[in-house]
Short mmCIF file of C-alpha atoms and ligand atoms in Angstrom, two decimals:
data_model
loop_
_atom_site.label_atom_id
_atom_site.label_comp_id
_atom_site.label_asym_id
_atom_site.label_seq_id
_atom_site.Cartn_x
_atom_site.Cartn_y
_atom_site.Cartn_z
CA MET A 14 112.89 78.98 111.10
CA ARG A 15 113.37 81.14 108.00
CA ILE A 16 111.57 79.87 104.94
CA ILE A 17 111.28 81.03 101.34
CA LEU A 18 108.18 79.89 99.44
CA LEU A 19 108.98 79.86 95.75
CA GLY A 20 106.57 79.17 92.94
CA ALA A 21 104.53 80.59 90.10
CA PRO A 22 101.50 82.79 90.71
CA GLY A 23 98.78 80.51 92.01
CA ALA A 24 101.16 77.70 92.95
CA GLY A 25 99.82 77.74 96.53
CA LYS A 26 102.36 79.89 98.38
CA GLY A 27 99.77 81.95 100.27
CA THR A 28 97.65 78.90 101.07
CA GLN A 29 100.56 76.96 102.56
CA ALA A 30 101.91 80.09 104.30
CA GLN A 31 98.67 80.20 106.29
CA PHE A 32 99.19 76.56 107.29
CA LEU A 33 102.84 77.06 108.24
CA MET A 34 102.10 80.23 110.18
CA GLY A 35 99.66 78.32 112.36
CA ARG A 36 102.01 75.37 112.81
CA TYR A 37 105.28 77.18 113.53
CA GLY A 38 104.07 80.52 114.87
CA ILE A 39 106.17 82.54 112.46
CA PRO A 40 104.78 85.46 110.45
CA GLN A 41 103.96 85.38 106.77
CA ILE A 42 105.70 88.14 104.83
CA SER A 43 103.80 88.41 101.56
CA THR A 44 105.11 91.22 99.40
CA GLY A 45 101.93 90.95 97.30
CA ASP A 46 99.74 91.44 100.40
CA MET A 47 101.93 94.36 101.52
CA LEU A 48 101.55 96.04 98.13
CA ARG A 49 97.77 95.47 98.11
CA ALA A 50 97.58 97.04 101.59
CA ALA A 51 99.48 100.08 100.26
CA ILE A 52 97.04 100.32 97.35
CA LYS A 53 94.10 100.19 99.74
CA ALA A 54 95.67 102.87 101.93
CA GLY A 55 96.06 105.03 98.80
CA THR A 56 99.74 105.78 99.34
CA GLU A 57 101.80 107.18 96.47
CA MET A 58 103.82 103.96 96.33
CA GLY A 59 100.60 101.92 96.31
CA LEU A 60 99.16 103.85 93.40
CA ALA A 61 102.35 103.44 91.37
CA ALA A 62 102.50 99.72 92.24
CA LYS A 63 98.87 99.16 91.20
CA ARG A 64 99.58 100.14 87.59
CA VAL A 65 102.44 97.65 87.42
CA MET A 66 100.54 94.86 89.19
CA ASP A 67 97.49 95.24 86.95
CA GLU A 68 99.75 94.58 83.97
CA GLY A 69 101.16 91.49 85.67
CA LYS A 70 104.66 92.97 85.82
CA LEU A 71 107.03 93.25 88.78
CA VAL A 72 107.33 96.27 91.06
CA SER A 73 110.88 97.67 91.15
CA ASP A 74 113.49 95.82 93.17
CA ASP A 75 114.38 98.93 95.19
CA ILE A 76 110.85 99.40 96.51
CA ILE A 77 110.39 95.72 97.32
CA ILE A 78 113.79 95.29 98.98
CA GLY A 79 113.11 98.35 101.15
CA LEU A 80 109.71 97.00 102.20
CA VAL A 81 111.06 93.57 103.14
CA LYS A 82 114.10 94.89 105.04
CA GLU A 83 111.82 97.10 107.12
CA ARG A 84 109.41 94.22 107.80
CA ILE A 85 112.12 91.70 108.74
CA ALA A 86 113.54 94.15 111.28
CA GLN A 87 110.31 94.00 113.31
CA ASP A 88 110.21 92.11 116.61
CA ASP A 89 107.85 89.34 115.50
CA CYS A 90 110.43 88.15 112.94
CA GLU A 91 113.03 87.36 115.59
CA ASN A 92 112.30 83.62 115.56
CA GLY A 93 111.86 83.38 111.83
CA PHE A 94 109.48 84.19 109.00
CA LEU A 95 107.89 82.91 105.84
CA LEU A 96 108.78 84.81 102.71
CA ASP A 97 105.85 84.49 100.31
CA GLY A 98 106.50 86.02 96.89
CA PHE A 99 109.95 87.33 97.77
CA PRO A 100 112.66 87.15 96.51
CA ARG A 101 111.39 87.13 92.96
CA THR A 102 114.44 88.31 91.04
CA ILE A 103 118.16 87.60 91.33
CA PRO A 104 118.86 91.19 92.56
CA GLN A 105 116.28 90.67 95.35
CA ALA A 106 117.99 87.42 96.39
CA ASP A 107 121.41 89.09 96.25
CA ALA A 108 120.14 91.99 98.40
CA MET A 109 119.01 89.53 101.06
CA LYS A 110 122.37 87.84 101.05
CA GLU A 111 124.22 91.15 101.23
CA ALA A 112 122.06 92.16 104.18
CA GLY A 113 123.12 88.96 105.95
CA VAL A 114 119.63 87.47 105.96
CA ASN A 115 120.17 83.70 105.74
CA VAL A 116 117.38 81.21 105.15
CA ASP A 117 116.98 77.65 106.41
CA HIS A 118 114.65 76.28 103.74
CA CYS A 119 113.69 77.21 100.21
CA ILE A 120 110.52 75.38 99.15
CA GLU A 121 109.50 75.26 95.51
CA PHE A 122 105.90 74.48 94.56
CA ASP A 123 105.85 72.94 91.13
CA VAL A 124 102.60 73.47 89.20
CA PRO A 125 102.21 73.50 85.38
CA ASP A 126 100.92 76.70 83.76
CA ASP A 127 97.63 75.21 82.51
CA VAL A 128 96.69 74.11 86.05
CA ILE A 129 97.49 77.63 87.31
CA VAL A 130 95.26 79.36 84.77
CA GLU A 131 92.37 77.09 85.70
CA ARG A 132 92.94 77.64 89.43
CA MET A 133 93.07 81.41 89.34
CA GLY A 134 89.56 81.71 87.91
CA GLY A 135 88.20 80.23 91.15
CA ARG A 136 90.35 82.04 93.71
CA ARG A 137 88.64 84.13 96.37
CA VAL A 138 90.57 86.03 99.04
CA HIS A 139 90.10 87.70 102.42
CA PRO A 140 92.48 90.68 102.15
CA ALA A 141 92.50 91.56 105.87
CA SER A 142 93.91 88.17 106.93
CA GLY A 143 95.56 86.87 103.76
CA ARG A 144 93.36 83.76 103.85
CA VAL A 145 92.87 82.23 100.42
CA TYR A 146 90.06 80.03 99.12
CA HIS A 147 89.03 78.33 95.92
CA VAL A 148 85.41 77.87 94.92
CA VAL A 149 86.00 74.17 94.16
CA TYR A 150 89.35 73.04 95.66
CA ASN A 151 89.32 74.93 98.96
CA PRO A 152 85.83 76.36 99.48
CA PRO A 153 84.86 78.52 102.46
CA LYS A 154 82.30 77.07 104.91
CA VAL A 155 79.76 79.67 103.78
CA LYS A 156 79.81 80.63 100.10
CA GLY A 157 81.51 84.00 99.52
CA LYS A 158 82.39 84.53 103.22
CA ASP A 159 85.64 84.25 105.19
CA ASP A 160 85.55 81.31 107.66
CA GLU A 161 86.72 83.26 110.71
CA SER A 162 85.43 86.81 110.29
CA GLY A 163 82.39 86.20 108.09
CA ASP A 164 83.56 89.12 105.88
CA ASP A 165 82.87 89.05 102.14
CA LEU A 166 85.54 87.41 100.01
CA ILE A 167 86.82 89.22 96.93
CA ILE A 168 88.37 88.42 93.55
CA ARG A 169 91.83 89.91 93.07
CA ASP A 170 92.17 92.53 90.31
CA ASP A 171 95.08 90.65 88.75
CA ASP A 172 93.27 87.30 88.46
CA LYS A 173 91.87 88.02 84.99
CA GLU A 174 93.09 85.34 82.57
CA ASP A 175 95.17 87.73 80.43
CA THR A 176 96.92 89.13 83.50
CA VAL A 177 97.52 85.63 84.88
CA ARG A 178 99.22 84.65 81.60
CA ALA A 179 101.36 87.80 81.73
CA ARG A 180 102.34 86.97 85.33
CA LEU A 181 103.30 83.43 84.31
CA GLY A 182 105.55 84.83 81.57
CA VAL A 183 107.22 87.14 84.08
CA TYR A 184 107.64 84.21 86.49
CA HIS A 185 109.43 82.03 83.94
CA GLU A 186 111.67 84.88 82.84
CA GLN A 187 112.57 86.63 86.08
CA THR A 188 111.75 84.35 89.02
CA GLU A 189 112.47 80.83 87.80
CA PRO A 190 116.25 81.53 87.75
CA LEU A 191 115.96 81.47 91.55
CA VAL A 192 115.44 77.70 91.35
CA SER A 193 119.08 77.33 90.25
CA TYR A 194 120.17 80.12 92.61
CA TYR A 195 118.81 78.42 95.75
CA SER A 196 119.70 74.91 94.54
CA ALA A 197 123.28 76.16 94.37
CA GLU A 198 122.92 77.72 97.84
CA ALA A 199 121.78 74.31 99.11
CA GLU A 200 124.70 72.55 97.45
CA ALA A 201 127.03 75.02 99.17
CA GLY A 202 125.41 74.03 102.50
CA ASN A 203 123.76 77.43 103.04
CA CYS A 204 120.15 76.17 103.13
CA GLN A 205 117.97 73.18 102.29
CA TYR A 206 116.09 73.09 98.99
CA HIS A 207 112.85 71.15 98.59
CA LYS A 208 110.71 70.75 95.50
CA LEU A 209 107.08 69.76 96.07
CA ASP A 210 104.38 68.68 93.65
CA GLY A 211 101.95 71.59 94.07
CA THR A 212 99.22 69.89 92.02
CA LYS A 213 98.33 67.60 94.92
CA PRO A 214 95.35 68.60 97.09
CA VAL A 215 95.94 71.40 99.63
CA ASP A 216 95.94 69.04 102.65
CA GLU A 217 98.43 66.66 101.05
CA VAL A 218 100.84 69.47 100.24
CA SER A 219 100.54 70.68 103.87
CA LYS A 220 101.23 67.16 105.13
CA GLU A 221 104.36 66.87 103.01
CA LEU A 222 105.54 70.25 104.26
CA ALA A 223 105.01 69.21 107.88
CA GLU A 224 106.96 66.01 107.27
CA LEU A 225 109.93 67.70 105.69
CA LEU A 226 110.10 70.61 108.16
CA GLY A 227 109.48 68.49 111.25
P1 AP5 B 353 101.59 88.02 94.79
O1 AP5 B 353 100.46 88.43 95.60
O2 AP5 B 353 102.83 87.51 95.42
O3 AP5 B 353 101.08 87.02 93.72
P2 AP5 B 353 101.77 85.73 93.06
O4 AP5 B 353 103.16 85.39 93.35
O5 AP5 B 353 101.50 85.95 91.62
O6 AP5 B 353 101.11 84.57 93.74
P3 AP5 B 353 99.62 84.41 94.09
O7 AP5 B 353 99.28 85.12 95.33
O8 AP5 B 353 98.81 84.73 92.86
O9 AP5 B 353 99.55 82.83 94.26
P4 AP5 B 353 99.93 81.88 95.49
O10 AP5 B 353 101.11 81.06 95.10
O11 AP5 B 353 100.00 82.64 96.76
O12 AP5 B 353 98.66 80.93 95.44
P5 AP5 B 353 97.42 80.84 96.43
O13 AP5 B 353 97.81 80.14 97.68
O14 AP5 B 353 96.74 82.14 96.53
O15 AP5 B 353 102.05 89.24 93.86
C1 AP5 B 353 101.12 90.04 93.15
C2 AP5 B 353 101.86 91.11 92.37
O16 AP5 B 353 102.57 91.97 93.29
C3 AP5 B 353 102.93 90.61 91.40
O17 AP5 B 353 102.39 90.26 90.15
C4 AP5 B 353 103.87 91.82 91.33
O18 AP5 B 353 103.35 92.81 90.48
C5 AP5 B 353 103.84 92.35 92.76
N1 AP5 B 353 104.89 91.75 93.60
C6 AP5 B 353 104.72 90.94 94.68
N2 AP5 B 353 105.89 90.56 95.19
C7 AP5 B 353 106.85 91.14 94.42
C8 AP5 B 353 108.27 91.10 94.44
N3 AP5 B 353 108.94 90.37 95.35
N4 AP5 B 353 108.93 91.80 93.49
C9 AP5 B 353 108.28 92.55 92.57
N5 AP5 B 353 106.93 92.62 92.50
C10 AP5 B 353 106.22 91.92 93.42
O19 AP5 B 353 96.50 79.80 95.59
C11 AP5 B 353 95.92 80.16 94.35
C12 AP5 B 353 94.55 79.48 94.24
O20 AP5 B 353 94.72 78.08 94.15
C13 AP5 B 353 93.62 79.72 95.44
O21 AP5 B 353 92.31 79.80 94.98
C14 AP5 B 353 93.84 78.46 96.31
O22 AP5 B 353 92.71 78.17 97.11
C15 AP5 B 353 94.07 77.41 95.24
N6 AP5 B 353 95.00 76.37 95.68
C16 AP5 B 353 96.12 76.51 96.44
N7 AP5 B 353 96.73 75.31 96.61
C17 AP5 B 353 95.98 74.41 95.92
C18 AP5 B 353 96.10 72.99 95.70
N8 AP5 B 353 97.12 72.29 96.24
N9 AP5 B 353 95.16 72.38 94.94
C19 AP5 B 353 94.12 73.09 94.40
N10 AP5 B 353 93.95 74.42 94.58
C20 AP5 B 353 94.87 75.07 95.32
ZN1 ZN B 354 99.80 84.68 97.25
#
């Protein structure tokens, strides 16, 4: 099963990707996590990406498309994958299509901007696994620690309120056009499009996903 998770920053893509990965045994491909790993490794690309990410802007299509193509070609993607945070621009979606990468489902998480801004202040992450928590809505078992590894959780550099607002602006301008793009793909019979209310509690969103994906 090949799935695109579409939604604003903080809409819950990473959270539900973790759920879907466990349920369907397909890997999560998070371009954001891949970029953060490159930053941590101190690669030239990572350092260039960090400047852009800290401003809440998008990394260039060429770099991202190259990263995703390379990742999708790996063996563990044979039975499908979850695209989390990609595609994010029309050229990225077109590049996928041109490369012959079809998707089965495009899932949009609908969450208003004011809810997002409030959510991001409480996000805590475990970078090594991609697990995501929230101090109130999805707390870890032990405060400040990852449930499975016990490692410290961190706050992402781009979760400052100003950066979150910049990211939301970029989302509406450059990523939201993909709602029409994939709705049209669905109308043409190329995939299924689902819009979910992402303001519901984490477990309820997961339940709805399980129901619609089977
Ligand atoms: P990326 O890492 O992809 O960030 P994003 O899209 O902005 O999304 P987030 O990870 O912030 O949110 P999410 O939807 O995963 O929400 P989460 O589940 O964590 O990208 C970062 C940057 O990298 C970009 O700004 C850009 O610069 C660059 N980049 C990445 N991909 C790119 C691309 N394709 N092209 C160009 N540049 C790219 O949840 C958020 C919080 O809410 C958590 O605390 C969670 O616990 C909580 N939560 C989740 N669901 C619920 C719920 N239902 N109810 C209450 N709380 C909830
Ligand atoms: Zn995420």
